[in-house]
């Protein structure tokens, strides 16, 4: 092992608590970053997988990356792409229900807190999907104030065909007549209330807007289908995305936003850790000036000194990141295990295992190790004169007579100051010229920003001959 | 040719009204194998002179030649190399690296010079045995007495086979017995191992081990004394040195 690594390892071992705390700063940052990014994609993947299984007729769904609504004419542009067999325009919005809105009974838990209002182009939708109406009829073009809901929702609400379903909308309360019932819902997400597209646009005050275009492709082989997907994206631009989702687009968008937020939190945690490390290493560099000066005296190059600090950072960064990755996976696994029964019961979602991608691992390692290195090195940057250009004299002198001085004369700085002046009465046998003391003191002031007082003031030397131990 | 040749050294700290002159026109030579002591009252420039001789600081004017190299002309990396290979340093507070054991501390200069770890360890162990610390090889500084720590520092100064050993108050932090042991060890370094030794000391008993003593006052050499061999044995050398210091003080 070379001298830098040996010194780095020994210094880390010599200060176990500090080493552990600094490593923990990296550990927790990586833990959050990695853990949440394994957990949330597991939800997203399960979500997409379940939807795919439930909506097999749809080849792809075009949405804006932001999840926002867009002009219905986009569907025509999609339909114009070569290889696209059919499209269906959708306007899908979640309607949050006030407390006790459906049952009007505070004593009972609400049967549903939100419903998904889905406006669809009847002709296009029926070309893509086979709606198995078990009671009544499906929607027809030109229907007004008519809806089709699932039997499970109807039972939940105690309603049947011909009854009215009143919903709160941005344009006020709207009563829809149930014209048909679909089989009980088995998919995840909110129960759907199907209406015609114009009806949905009117209820949501979003005329001419949709937020998804479902498509079916003509080709059947994978390569050609991929080419069609590329062609659609080329036609629409990079603000759009293709997914296999036919509904609950907002839920997916929320999951994506949540993942972004947790990534941000992870990075913030690492940045906080970085500041802790920055502060710690400011102290370390000051504390180790004696050793640095001695190494320089013995012939260590600037690169060797810098290498020691880098090696120290690297060791802590790698260990902290490795533990953080393990802990993060554990966090993801715990999250999945704890939430799986709940998700399965509430929204019919089978989450599966935490998702680990090579990009996530590499990104976490870069961020974890990088934060440690950058904060460690930047903390010593203001002291670069001491670290790399330090004339060994300063260290030799300082080490020979480092004293923490408390000035007791009023005109002298009240700060405990470090300087190397040792009077004959202070430390026997130590002789330092005033000139040297002044030179060293100015060096200390330059590199530490510490107030240095030497002079006429009576100073009390507080016993630190030999300096701080590292 | 002298090992060290210092000519007309001047060192001024600060500038303008706050300028303090630490050395004024100091010239001296040190021969290979010579043991020289520098003495004088506090603040007379002893340590400053030692640091200039060791390339730890640069003179305001004048030249220091070591082995034919003018230290004033050398860039920092070359100066670092000279310190690593040609000069051994010993300080009052030992200045061992606290996280390394005796062997590792001793091996530092040659480890820094790129010697393979196995060979560096062997050479360090050999020197530690020579100076009587063969049973303390794995001890860290905090597990050694002051005298033992200073012995490790001496071994460290010798391990790179330097031509010159510079010691700044090497016994200033030791009790009488340990001080005498270190002084005798430095005498041995000059006599048996042929290194030039230059020490700064306040202690006449330690200075009496030297071949020659230079007295500094107010940054200038005011006297030089060549001692009889083994004048430290009967205490006469120490008495004579103490007398000279007393006279300088007066």
Coordinates of N, CA, C and O in Angstrom, one line a residue, chain B residues 37-40 169 171 180 183 199-210 213 215 227 231-232 235-246:
Chain B
X37 N 27.6 22.8 17.3 CA 26.4 23.3 18.0 C 26.3 24.8 17.8 O 27.3 25.5 17.6
X38 N 25.1 25.2 17.8 CA 24.8 26.7 17.7 C 24.1 27.1 19.0 O 23.1 26.5 19.4
X39 N 24.7 28.1 19.6 CA 24.2 28.5 20.9 C 24.0 30.0 20.9 O 24.5 30.8 20.0
X40 N 23.2 30.5 21.9 CA 23.0 31.9 22.0 C 21.7 32.2 22.8 O 20.9 31.3 23.0
X169 N 17.0 22.0 19.0 CA 16.7 21.7 20.5 C 16.3 20.3 20.7 O 15.2 20.0 21.2
X171 N 17.0 18.1 22.7 CA 16.9 17.6 24.1 C 16.0 18.6 24.9 O 15.9 18.4 26.1
X180 N 21.2 13.4 27.9 CA 22.6 13.0 27.7 C 22.6 11.8 26.7 O 23.5 11.7 25.9
X183 N 22.3 13.2 23.3 CA 23.5 13.9 22.9 C 24.6 12.9 22.5 O 25.3 13.0 21.5
X199 N 23.4 21.1 15.7 CA 22.3 21.2 16.6 C 22.2 22.6 17.2 O 23.2 23.3 17.3
X200 N 21.0 23.0 17.4 CA 20.7 24.2 18.2 C 20.4 23.8 19.6 O 19.5 22.9 19.8
X201 N 21.0 24.4 20.6 CA 20.7 24.0 22.0 C 20.9 25.2 22.9 O 21.7 26.1 22.6
X202 N 20.2 25.2 24.0 CA 20.4 26.1 25.1 C 21.3 25.5 26.2 O 21.8 26.2 27.1
X203 N 21.5 24.2 26.1 CA 22.1 23.4 27.2 C 23.6 23.3 27.0 O 24.1 22.6 26.1
X204 N 24.4 23.9 27.9 CA 25.9 23.8 27.8 C 26.4 22.3 27.8 O 27.3 22.0 27.2
X205 N 25.7 21.5 28.6 CA 26.1 20.1 28.7 C 26.0 19.4 27.4 O 26.8 18.5 27.0
X206 N 24.9 19.7 26.7 CA 24.7 19.1 25.4 C 25.6 19.6 24.3 O 26.2 18.9 23.5
X207 N 25.8 21.0 24.4 CA 26.8 21.6 23.5 C 28.2 21.1 23.6 O 29.0 21.0 22.6
X208 N 28.5 20.6 24.8 CA 29.9 20.1 25.1 C 30.2 18.8 24.3 O 31.3 18.4 24.2
X209 N 29.2 18.2 23.8 CA 29.4 17.0 23.0 C 29.9 17.3 21.6 O 30.3 16.5 20.8
X210 N 29.8 18.6 21.2 CA 30.1 19.0 19.8 C 31.6 19.2 19.6 O 32.4 19.2 20.6
X213 N 31.5 25.0 18.6 CA 30.3 25.7 19.0 C 30.4 27.1 18.4 O 31.4 27.8 18.4
X215 N 28.6 30.8 18.6 CA 27.7 31.6 19.5 C 27.1 32.7 18.6 O 27.8 33.5 17.9
X227 N 36.2 22.5 20.6 CA 36.3 21.8 21.9 C 37.3 20.7 21.7 O 37.5 20.1 20.7
X231 N 35.5 16.3 25.7 CA 35.5 17.3 26.8 C 34.2 17.3 27.6 O 34.1 17.9 28.6
X232 N 33.2 16.5 27.1 CA 32.0 16.4 27.8 C 32.1 15.4 29.0 O 31.3 15.4 29.9
X235 N 33.0 17.3 32.4 CA 32.2 18.5 32.7 C 32.9 19.8 32.4 O 32.3 20.9 32.5
X236 N 34.2 19.8 32.0 CA 34.9 21.0 31.8 C 34.4 21.8 30.6 O 34.3 23.0 30.6
X237 N 34.1 21.0 29.6 CA 33.5 21.6 28.4 C 32.2 22.4 28.7 O 32.0 23.5 28.2
X238 N 31.4 21.7 29.4 CA 30.1 22.4 29.8 C 30.3 23.6 30.6 O 29.6 24.7 30.4
X239 N 31.3 23.6 31.5 CA 31.5 24.8 32.3 C 32.1 25.9 31.5 O 31.6 27.1 31.6
X240 N 32.9 25.6 30.5 CA 33.5 26.6 29.7 C 32.4 27.2 28.8 O 32.3 28.5 28.7
X241 N 31.5 26.4 28.3 CA 30.4 26.9 27.4 C 29.5 27.8 28.3 O 29.1 28.9 27.9
X242 N 29.2 27.3 29.5 CA 28.3 28.1 30.3 C 28.9 29.5 30.6 O 28.2 30.5 30.7
X243 N 30.2 29.5 30.8 CA 30.9 30.7 31.1 C 30.8 31.7 30.0 O 30.6 32.9 30.1
X244 N 31.0 31.2 28.8 CA 30.9 32.0 27.6 C 29.5 32.6 27.4 O 29.3 33.8 27.1
X245 N 28.5 31.8 27.7 CA 27.1 32.2 27.6 C 26.8 33.3 28.6 O 26.2 34.3 28.3
X246 N 27.4 33.1 29.8 CA 27.2 34.1 30.8 C 27.8 35.4 30.4 O 27.2 36.5 30.6

